[in-house]
């Protein structure tokens, strides 16, 4: 493959030095440093970054989760393979512009966040502490609240480091799924009411589902007309990646658009079972070469169409998100060669 100027540039790791007290350092002996160098517009990353089991993969030394949550992002972003991360805490509660700015300061200029919208506007029901839906959520698909509590602080805080803004719609009550036409119309109105520009920024909105019944041509047509991406969400509630790839083709036709993927879970597994099986997430336990190959193909097709790519992996995909990304990068490099 010919080397295109600027496409493969990335900062060299800084020299090793002695850690200051309380400092989290990257693991400079990590196998991730052997990853092939991908084009800068193919961004791979993990779902969150604060896992103590990543010692030797991402982090040097032993650190508790709370310390990695506060100080680990800067070290994470120094690993050249890791150019994005799914900012998941924003799903559970909105955060402020200042908090987004704090994250932006910890990462280099080429880094780009995948940011989840709050459940405040993405969940049709109000849930208790155990996740059970109790009563209807009056703020579901409220564009004014989404703009004020999410879009504006996110874009103002992250600036050019804001990547896809993902609205992961939680599992819906049967009554809403059965009225899919009405729901899709509500989604269209919701996205139309969100800001299409904020200063010089044009946000990239993406929709992720947890109801497979909604993955229809009607939904894809709505997303295409709304300029919203479909986020490929690999989860036990959703079809396998091959069917979601077909849905993307229905959305895009012959020319792929920007690719947003959240590789959440190993095919055929339930979330809690995978979590118990894979903890502490320091090695690959159940490899999924079929999914990996499809994702690599999708990434290469989008890149060749001059589109940006964001793929984030969860530890529950194969056992260790960083090692999943290393394998995925190798597959992508083969297809680009």
PDB file of N, CA and C in Angstrom, residues 52-136:
ATOM      1  N   UNK A  52      -8.054  -1.707  36.303  1.00  0.00           N
ATOM      2  CA  UNK A  52      -6.776  -2.098  36.904  1.00  0.00           C
ATOM      3  C   UNK A  52      -6.144  -3.312  36.226  1.00  0.00           C
ATOM      4  N   UNK A  53      -6.969  -4.191  35.629  1.00  0.00           N
ATOM      5  CA  UNK A  53      -6.452  -5.379  34.967  1.00  0.00           C
ATOM      6  C   UNK A  53      -5.633  -5.086  33.722  1.00  0.00           C
ATOM      7  N   UNK A  54      -5.633  -3.834  33.280  1.00  0.00           N
ATOM      8  CA  UNK A  54      -4.856  -3.457  32.095  1.00  0.00           C
ATOM      9  C   UNK A  54      -3.403  -3.134  32.441  1.00  0.00           C
ATOM     10  N   UNK A  55      -2.990  -3.487  33.622  1.00  0.00           N
ATOM     11  CA  UNK A  55      -1.574  -3.321  33.986  1.00  0.00           C
ATOM     12  C   UNK A  55      -0.697  -4.070  32.983  1.00  0.00           C
ATOM     13  N   UNK A  56       0.300  -3.401  32.451  1.00  0.00           N
ATOM     14  CA  UNK A  56       1.181  -4.005  31.467  1.00  0.00           C
ATOM     15  C   UNK A  56       0.675  -3.914  30.050  1.00  0.00           C
ATOM     16  N   UNK A  57      -0.624  -3.644  29.868  1.00  0.00           N
ATOM     17  CA  UNK A  57      -1.204  -3.426  28.543  1.00  0.00           C
ATOM     18  C   UNK A  57      -1.319  -1.944  28.237  1.00  0.00           C
ATOM     19  N   UNK A  58      -1.896  -1.216  29.179  1.00  0.00           N
ATOM     20  CA  UNK A  58      -2.090   0.229  29.020  1.00  0.00           C
ATOM     21  C   UNK A  58      -1.327   0.998  30.088  1.00  0.00           C
ATOM     22  N   UNK A  59      -1.327   0.459  31.310  1.00  0.00           N
ATOM     23  CA  UNK A  59      -0.757   1.190  32.440  1.00  0.00           C
ATOM     24  C   UNK A  59       0.454   0.469  33.025  1.00  0.00           C
ATOM     25  N   UNK A  60       1.382   1.261  33.506  1.00  0.00           N
ATOM     26  CA  UNK A  60       2.554   0.749  34.208  1.00  0.00           C
ATOM     27  C   UNK A  60       2.243   0.758  35.702  1.00  0.00           C
ATOM     28  N   UNK A  61       2.417  -0.371  36.342  1.00  0.00           N
ATOM     29  CA  UNK A  61       2.201  -0.429  37.786  1.00  0.00           C
ATOM     30  C   UNK A  61       0.760  -0.732  38.149  1.00  0.00           C
ATOM     31  N   UNK A  62       0.528  -0.830  39.455  1.00  0.00           N
ATOM     32  CA  UNK A  62      -0.785  -1.178  40.006  1.00  0.00           C
ATOM     33  C   UNK A  62      -1.492   0.094  40.445  1.00  0.00           C
ATOM     34  N   UNK A  63      -2.716   0.271  39.973  1.00  0.00           N
ATOM     35  CA  UNK A  63      -3.494   1.454  40.327  1.00  0.00           C
ATOM     36  C   UNK A  63      -4.937   1.050  40.584  1.00  0.00           C
ATOM     37  N   UNK A  64      -5.564   1.581  41.647  1.00  0.00           N
ATOM     38  CA  UNK A  64      -6.989   1.304  41.865  1.00  0.00           C
ATOM     39  C   UNK A  64      -7.840   1.977  40.802  1.00  0.00           C
ATOM     40  N   UNK A  65      -9.040   1.470  40.634  1.00  0.00           N
ATOM     41  CA  UNK A  65      -9.927   1.982  39.583  1.00  0.00           C
ATOM     42  C   UNK A  65     -10.206   3.468  39.748  1.00  0.00           C
ATOM     43  N   UNK A  66     -10.397   3.925  40.969  1.00  0.00           N
ATOM     44  CA  UNK A  66     -10.712   5.337  41.180  1.00  0.00           C
ATOM     45  C   UNK A  66      -9.555   6.222  40.735  1.00  0.00           C
ATOM     46  N   UNK A  67      -8.328   5.761  40.927  1.00  0.00           N
ATOM     47  CA  UNK A  67      -7.167   6.541  40.501  1.00  0.00           C
ATOM     48  C   UNK A  67      -7.067   6.571  38.977  1.00  0.00           C
ATOM     49  N   UNK A  68      -7.334   5.433  38.341  1.00  0.00           N
ATOM     50  CA  UNK A  68      -7.305   5.395  36.883  1.00  0.00           C
ATOM     51  C   UNK A  68      -8.417   6.249  36.286  1.00  0.00           C
ATOM     52  N   UNK A  69      -9.563   6.275  36.941  1.00  0.00           N
ATOM     53  CA  UNK A  69     -10.664   7.106  36.454  1.00  0.00           C
ATOM     54  C   UNK A  69     -10.279   8.575  36.431  1.00  0.00           C
ATOM     55  N   UNK A  70      -9.546   9.017  37.465  1.00  0.00           N
ATOM     56  CA  UNK A  70      -9.173  10.428  37.573  1.00  0.00           C
ATOM     57  C   UNK A  70      -7.933  10.773  36.763  1.00  0.00           C
ATOM     58  N   UNK A  71      -6.960   9.853  36.713  1.00  0.00           N
ATOM     59  CA  UNK A  71      -5.643  10.204  36.158  1.00  0.00           C
ATOM     60  C   UNK A  71      -5.185   9.303  35.019  1.00  0.00           C
ATOM     61  N   UNK A  72      -5.977   8.318  34.660  1.00  0.00           N
ATOM     62  CA  UNK A  72      -5.506   7.347  33.688  1.00  0.00           C
ATOM     63  C   UNK A  72      -5.665   7.742  32.235  1.00  0.00           C
ATOM     64  N   UNK A  73      -6.571   8.668  31.937  1.00  0.00           N
ATOM     65  CA  UNK A  73      -6.855   8.981  30.537  1.00  0.00           C
ATOM     66  C   UNK A  73      -5.626   9.522  29.811  1.00  0.00           C
ATOM     67  N   UNK A  74      -4.852  10.360  30.476  1.00  0.00           N
ATOM     68  CA  UNK A  74      -3.676  10.928  29.827  1.00  0.00           C
ATOM     69  C   UNK A  74      -2.684   9.828  29.450  1.00  0.00           C
ATOM     70  N   UNK A  75      -2.490   8.854  30.337  1.00  0.00           N
ATOM     71  CA  UNK A  75      -1.592   7.741  30.026  1.00  0.00           C
ATOM     72  C   UNK A  75      -2.173   6.878  28.912  1.00  0.00           C
ATOM     73  N   UNK A  76      -3.461   6.595  28.988  1.00  0.00           N
ATOM     74  CA  UNK A  76      -4.151   5.809  27.956  1.00  0.00           C
ATOM     75  C   UNK A  76      -3.925   6.421  26.580  1.00  0.00           C
ATOM     76  N   UNK A  77      -4.091   7.739  26.468  1.00  0.00           N
ATOM     77  CA  UNK A  77      -4.024   8.414  25.178  1.00  0.00           C
ATOM     78  C   UNK A  77      -2.607   8.513  24.628  1.00  0.00           C
ATOM     79  N   UNK A  78      -1.603   8.146  25.427  1.00  0.00           N
ATOM     80  CA  UNK A  78      -0.229   8.134  24.927  1.00  0.00           C
ATOM     81  C   UNK A  78       0.128   6.827  24.218  1.00  0.00           C
ATOM     82  N   UNK A  79      -0.728   5.814  24.322  1.00  0.00           N
ATOM     83  CA  UNK A  79      -0.526   4.571  23.574  1.00  0.00           C
ATOM     84  C   UNK A  79      -0.974   4.835  22.135  1.00  0.00           C
ATOM     85  N   UNK A  80      -0.087   4.779  21.158  1.00  0.00           N
ATOM     86  CA  UNK A  80      -0.438   5.208  19.800  1.00  0.00           C
ATOM     87  C   UNK A  80      -1.646   4.503  19.198  1.00  0.00           C
ATOM     88  N   UNK A  81      -1.880   3.239  19.555  1.00  0.00           N
ATOM     89  CA  UNK A  81      -3.030   2.518  19.011  1.00  0.00           C
ATOM     90  C   UNK A  81      -4.353   3.140  19.431  1.00  0.00           C
ATOM     91  N   UNK A  82      -4.386   3.762  20.611  1.00  0.00           N
ATOM     92  CA  UNK A  82      -5.640   4.201  21.226  1.00  0.00           C
ATOM     93  C   UNK A  82      -5.899   5.664  20.900  1.00  0.00           C
ATOM     94  N   UNK A  83      -6.722   5.911  19.905  1.00  0.00           N
ATOM     95  CA  UNK A  83      -6.972   7.272  19.421  1.00  0.00           C
ATOM     96  C   UNK A  83      -8.373   7.770  19.741  1.00  0.00           C
ATOM     97  N   UNK A  84      -9.165   6.928  20.383  1.00  0.00           N
ATOM     98  CA  UNK A  84     -10.496   7.339  20.806  1.00  0.00           C
ATOM     99  C   UNK A  84     -10.839   6.572  22.071  1.00  0.00           C
ATOM    100  N   UNK A  85     -11.923   6.965  22.705  1.00  0.00           N
ATOM    101  CA  UNK A  85     -12.462   6.220  23.841  1.00  0.00           C
ATOM    102  C   UNK A  85     -13.946   6.539  23.907  1.00  0.00           C
ATOM    103  N   UNK A  86     -14.737   5.560  24.327  1.00  0.00           N
ATOM    104  CA  UNK A  86     -16.157   5.806  24.535  1.00  0.00           C
ATOM    105  C   UNK A  86     -16.343   6.388  25.933  1.00  0.00           C
ATOM    106  N   UNK A  87     -16.800   7.623  25.973  1.00  0.00           N
ATOM    107  CA  UNK A  87     -17.032   8.310  27.242  1.00  0.00           C
ATOM    108  C   UNK A  87     -18.419   7.886  27.730  1.00  0.00           C
ATOM    109  N   UNK A  88     -18.436   6.849  28.580  1.00  0.00           N
ATOM    110  CA  UNK A  88     -19.688   6.200  28.958  1.00  0.00           C
ATOM    111  C   UNK A  88     -20.368   6.828  30.165  1.00  0.00           C
ATOM    112  N   UNK A  89     -19.602   7.503  31.027  1.00  0.00           N
ATOM    113  CA  UNK A  89     -20.208   8.042  32.249  1.00  0.00           C
ATOM    114  C   UNK A  89     -21.302   9.040  31.928  1.00  0.00           C
ATOM    115  N   UNK A  90     -21.244   9.663  30.759  1.00  0.00           N
ATOM    116  CA  UNK A  90     -22.235  10.666  30.382  1.00  0.00           C
ATOM    117  C   UNK A  90     -23.602  10.052  30.142  1.00  0.00           C
ATOM    118  N   UNK A  91     -23.674   8.714  29.982  1.00  0.00           N
ATOM    119  CA  UNK A  91     -24.969   8.055  29.832  1.00  0.00           C
ATOM    120  C   UNK A  91     -25.738   8.074  31.147  1.00  0.00           C
ATOM    121  N   UNK A  92     -25.024   7.989  32.249  1.00  0.00           N
ATOM    122  CA  UNK A  92     -25.674   7.844  33.551  1.00  0.00           C
ATOM    123  C   UNK A  92     -26.097   9.176  34.140  1.00  0.00           C
ATOM    124  N   UNK A  93     -25.419  10.246  33.762  1.00  0.00           N
ATOM    125  CA  UNK A  93     -25.796  11.588  34.215  1.00  0.00           C
ATOM    126  C   UNK A  93     -25.056  12.606  33.360  1.00  0.00           C
ATOM    127  N   UNK A  94     -25.688  13.725  33.032  1.00  0.00           N
ATOM    128  CA  UNK A  94     -24.987  14.758  32.260  1.00  0.00           C
ATOM    129  C   UNK A  94     -23.794  15.292  33.042  1.00  0.00           C
ATOM    130  N   UNK A  95     -22.779  15.757  32.310  1.00  0.00           N
ATOM    131  CA  UNK A  95     -21.644  16.420  32.938  1.00  0.00           C
ATOM    132  C   UNK A  95     -21.506  17.824  32.353  1.00  0.00           C
ATOM    133  N   UNK A  96     -20.671  18.639  32.968  1.00  0.00           N
ATOM    134  CA  UNK A  96     -20.594  20.050  32.619  1.00  0.00           C
ATOM    135  C   UNK A  96     -19.549  20.318  31.539  1.00  0.00           C
ATOM    136  N   UNK A  97     -19.614  21.510  30.982  1.00  0.00           N
ATOM    137  CA  UNK A  97     -18.605  21.952  30.016  1.00  0.00           C
ATOM    138  C   UNK A  97     -17.205  21.869  30.622  1.00  0.00           C
ATOM    139  N   UNK A  98     -17.071  22.283  31.864  1.00  0.00           N
ATOM    140  CA  UNK A  98     -15.760  22.256  32.536  1.00  0.00           C
ATOM    141  C   UNK A  98     -15.243  20.826  32.650  1.00  0.00           C
ATOM    142  N   UNK A  99     -16.115  19.882  32.941  1.00  0.00           N
ATOM    143  CA  UNK A  99     -15.680  18.483  33.029  1.00  0.00           C
ATOM    144  C   UNK A  99     -15.243  17.959  31.661  1.00  0.00           C
ATOM    145  N   UNK A 100     -15.982  18.313  30.628  1.00  0.00           N
ATOM    146  CA  UNK A 100     -15.551  17.924  29.273  1.00  0.00           C
ATOM    147  C   UNK A 100     -14.188  18.549  28.949  1.00  0.00           C
ATOM    148  N   UNK A 101     -13.999  19.800  29.325  1.00  0.00           N
ATOM    149  CA  UNK A 101     -12.710  20.452  29.077  1.00  0.00           C
ATOM    150  C   UNK A 101     -11.579  19.719  29.788  1.00  0.00           C
ATOM    151  N   UNK A 102     -11.852  19.219  30.984  1.00  0.00           N
ATOM    152  CA  UNK A 102     -10.843  18.471  31.717  1.00  0.00           C
ATOM    153  C   UNK A 102     -10.419  17.215  30.968  1.00  0.00           C
ATOM    154  N   UNK A 103     -11.368  16.531  30.351  1.00  0.00           N
ATOM    155  CA  UNK A 103     -11.020  15.365  29.546  1.00  0.00           C
ATOM    156  C   UNK A 103     -10.224  15.775  28.307  1.00  0.00           C
ATOM    157  N   UNK A 104     -10.650  16.850  27.658  1.00  0.00           N
ATOM    158  CA  UNK A 104      -9.976  17.285  26.429  1.00  0.00           C
ATOM    159  C   UNK A 104      -8.519  17.646  26.690  1.00  0.00           C
ATOM    160  N   UNK A 105      -8.226  18.217  27.851  1.00  0.00           N
ATOM    161  CA  UNK A 105      -6.849  18.608  28.161  1.00  0.00           C
ATOM    162  C   UNK A 105      -5.923  17.407  28.346  1.00  0.00           C
ATOM    163  N   UNK A 106      -6.494  16.240  28.610  1.00  0.00           N
ATOM    164  CA  UNK A 106      -5.672  15.066  28.900  1.00  0.00           C
ATOM    165  C   UNK A 106      -5.253  14.283  27.658  1.00  0.00           C
ATOM    166  N   UNK A 107      -5.758  14.674  26.496  1.00  0.00           N
ATOM    167  CA  UNK A 107      -5.497  13.879  25.292  1.00  0.00           C
ATOM    168  C   UNK A 107      -4.879  14.746  24.208  1.00  0.00           C
ATOM    169  N   UNK A 108      -4.138  14.153  23.265  1.00  0.00           N
ATOM    170  CA  UNK A 108      -3.500  14.929  22.197  1.00  0.00           C
ATOM    171  C   UNK A 108      -4.496  15.399  21.141  1.00  0.00           C
ATOM    172  N   UNK A 109      -4.018  16.239  20.254  1.00  0.00           N
ATOM    173  CA  UNK A 109      -4.903  16.873  19.273  1.00  0.00           C
ATOM    174  C   UNK A 109      -5.569  15.876  18.338  1.00  0.00           C
ATOM    175  N   UNK A 110      -4.900  14.771  18.027  1.00  0.00           N
ATOM    176  CA  UNK A 110      -5.469  13.810  17.073  1.00  0.00           C
ATOM    177  C   UNK A 110      -6.546  12.937  17.696  1.00  0.00           C
ATOM    178  N   UNK A 111      -6.728  13.014  19.013  1.00  0.00           N
ATOM    179  CA  UNK A 111      -7.662  12.156  19.745  1.00  0.00           C
ATOM    180  C   UNK A 111      -9.097  12.640  19.527  1.00  0.00           C
ATOM    181  N   UNK A 112     -10.045  11.707  19.516  1.00  0.00           N
ATOM    182  CA  UNK A 112     -11.448  12.058  19.287  1.00  0.00           C
ATOM    183  C   UNK A 112     -12.335  11.163  20.143  1.00  0.00           C
ATOM    184  N   UNK A 113     -13.207  11.758  20.934  1.00  0.00           N
ATOM    185  CA  UNK A 113     -14.072  11.013  21.852  1.00  0.00           C
ATOM    186  C   UNK A 113     -15.358  10.544  21.166  1.00  0.00           C
ATOM    187  N   UNK A 114     -15.795   9.342  21.519  1.00  0.00           N
ATOM    188  CA  UNK A 114     -17.166   8.896  21.258  1.00  0.00           C
ATOM    189  C   UNK A 114     -17.937   9.158  22.548  1.00  0.00           C
ATOM    190  N   UNK A 115     -19.007   9.930  22.468  1.00  0.00           N
ATOM    191  CA  UNK A 115     -19.674  10.387  23.688  1.00  0.00           C
ATOM    192  C   UNK A 115     -21.126   9.911  23.704  1.00  0.00           C
ATOM    193  N   UNK A 116     -21.501   9.268  24.794  1.00  0.00           N
ATOM    194  CA  UNK A 116     -22.865   8.758  24.922  1.00  0.00           C
ATOM    195  C   UNK A 116     -23.784   9.819  25.527  1.00  0.00           C
ATOM    196  N   UNK A 117     -24.926   9.992  24.910  1.00  0.00           N
ATOM    197  CA  UNK A 117     -25.936  10.910  25.429  1.00  0.00           C
ATOM    198  C   UNK A 117     -26.545  10.342  26.714  1.00  0.00           C
ATOM    199  N   UNK A 118     -27.045  11.202  27.591  1.00  0.00           N
ATOM    200  CA  UNK A 118     -27.578  10.722  28.872  1.00  0.00           C
ATOM    201  C   UNK A 118     -28.873   9.942  28.721  1.00  0.00           C
ATOM    202  N   UNK A 119     -29.043   8.950  29.595  1.00  0.00           N
ATOM    203  CA  UNK A 119     -30.288   8.181  29.641  1.00  0.00           C
ATOM    204  C   UNK A 119     -31.474   9.078  29.929  1.00  0.00           C
ATOM    205  N   UNK A 120     -31.220  10.233  30.494  1.00  0.00           N
ATOM    206  CA  UNK A 120     -32.270  11.214  30.754  1.00  0.00           C
ATOM    207  C   UNK A 120     -33.150  11.446  29.539  1.00  0.00           C
ATOM    208  N   UNK A 121     -32.545  11.391  28.334  1.00  0.00           N
ATOM    209  CA  UNK A 121     -33.325  11.605  27.107  1.00  0.00           C
ATOM    210  C   UNK A 121     -33.370  10.368  26.219  1.00  0.00           C
ATOM    211  N   UNK A 122     -32.620   9.310  26.573  1.00  0.00           N
ATOM    212  CA  UNK A 122     -32.535   8.119  25.721  1.00  0.00           C
ATOM    213  C   UNK A 122     -33.331   6.929  26.248  1.00  0.00           C
ATOM    214  N   UNK A 123     -33.834   7.024  27.462  1.00  0.00           N
ATOM    215  CA  UNK A 123     -34.563   5.906  28.057  1.00  0.00           C
ATOM    216  C   UNK A 123     -36.032   6.291  28.175  1.00  0.00           C
ATOM    217  N   UNK A 124     -36.898   5.449  27.656  1.00  0.00           N
ATOM    218  CA  UNK A 124     -38.331   5.764  27.651  1.00  0.00           C
ATOM    219  C   UNK A 124     -38.975   5.594  29.015  1.00  0.00           C
ATOM    220  N   UNK A 125     -38.265   4.964  29.960  1.00  0.00           N
ATOM    221  CA  UNK A 125     -38.823   4.748  31.294  1.00  0.00           C
ATOM    222  C   UNK A 125     -37.840   5.210  32.356  1.00  0.00           C
ATOM    223  N   UNK A 126     -38.363   5.549  33.506  1.00  0.00           N
ATOM    224  CA  UNK A 126     -37.546   5.864  34.669  1.00  0.00           C
ATOM    225  C   UNK A 126     -37.242   4.538  35.374  1.00  0.00           C
ATOM    226  N   UNK A 127     -35.948   4.308  35.695  1.00  0.00           N
ATOM    227  CA  UNK A 127     -35.554   3.012  36.247  1.00  0.00           C
ATOM    228  C   UNK A 127     -35.126   3.130  37.706  1.00  0.00           C
ATOM    229  N   UNK A 128     -35.298   2.021  38.430  1.00  0.00           N
ATOM    230  CA  UNK A 128     -34.836   1.990  39.813  1.00  0.00           C
ATOM    231  C   UNK A 128     -33.361   1.607  39.837  1.00  0.00           C
ATOM    232  N   UNK A 129     -32.801   1.435  41.038  1.00  0.00           N
ATOM    233  CA  UNK A 129     -31.374   1.174  41.169  1.00  0.00           C
ATOM    234  C   UNK A 129     -30.963  -0.161  40.553  1.00  0.00           C
ATOM    235  N   UNK A 130     -31.912  -1.071  40.390  1.00  0.00           N
ATOM    236  CA  UNK A 130     -31.612  -2.366  39.792  1.00  0.00           C
ATOM    237  C   UNK A 130     -31.917  -2.398  38.304  1.00  0.00           C
ATOM    238  N   UNK A 131     -32.252  -1.246  37.742  1.00  0.00           N
ATOM    239  CA  UNK A 131     -32.471  -1.147  36.312  1.00  0.00           C
ATOM    240  C   UNK A 131     -33.864  -1.491  35.836  1.00  0.00           C
ATOM    241  N   UNK A 132     -34.776  -1.698  36.750  1.00  0.00           N
ATOM    242  CA  UNK A 132     -36.152  -2.027  36.348  1.00  0.00           C
ATOM    243  C   UNK A 132     -36.919  -0.754  35.996  1.00  0.00           C
ATOM    244  N   UNK A 133     -37.597  -0.800  34.852  1.00  0.00           N
ATOM    245  CA  UNK A 133     -38.399   0.337  34.445  1.00  0.00           C
ATOM    246  C   UNK A 133     -39.645   0.457  35.302  1.00  0.00           C
ATOM    247  N   UNK A 134     -39.886   1.662  35.804  1.00  0.00           N
ATOM    248  CA  UNK A 134     -41.013   1.848  36.717  1.00  0.00           C
ATOM    249  C   UNK A 134     -42.145   2.660  36.085  1.00  0.00           C
ATOM    250  N   UNK A 135     -41.820   3.866  35.633  1.00  0.00           N
ATOM    251  CA  UNK A 135     -42.845   4.752  35.082  1.00  0.00           C
ATOM    252  C   UNK A 135     -42.292   5.392  33.817  1.00  0.00           C
ATOM    253  N   UNK A 136     -43.165   5.907  32.936  1.00  0.00           N
ATOM    254  CA  UNK A 136     -42.685   6.568  31.723  1.00  0.00           C
ATOM    255  C   UNK A 136     -41.793   7.765  32.053  1.00  0.00           C
TER     256      UNK A 136
END
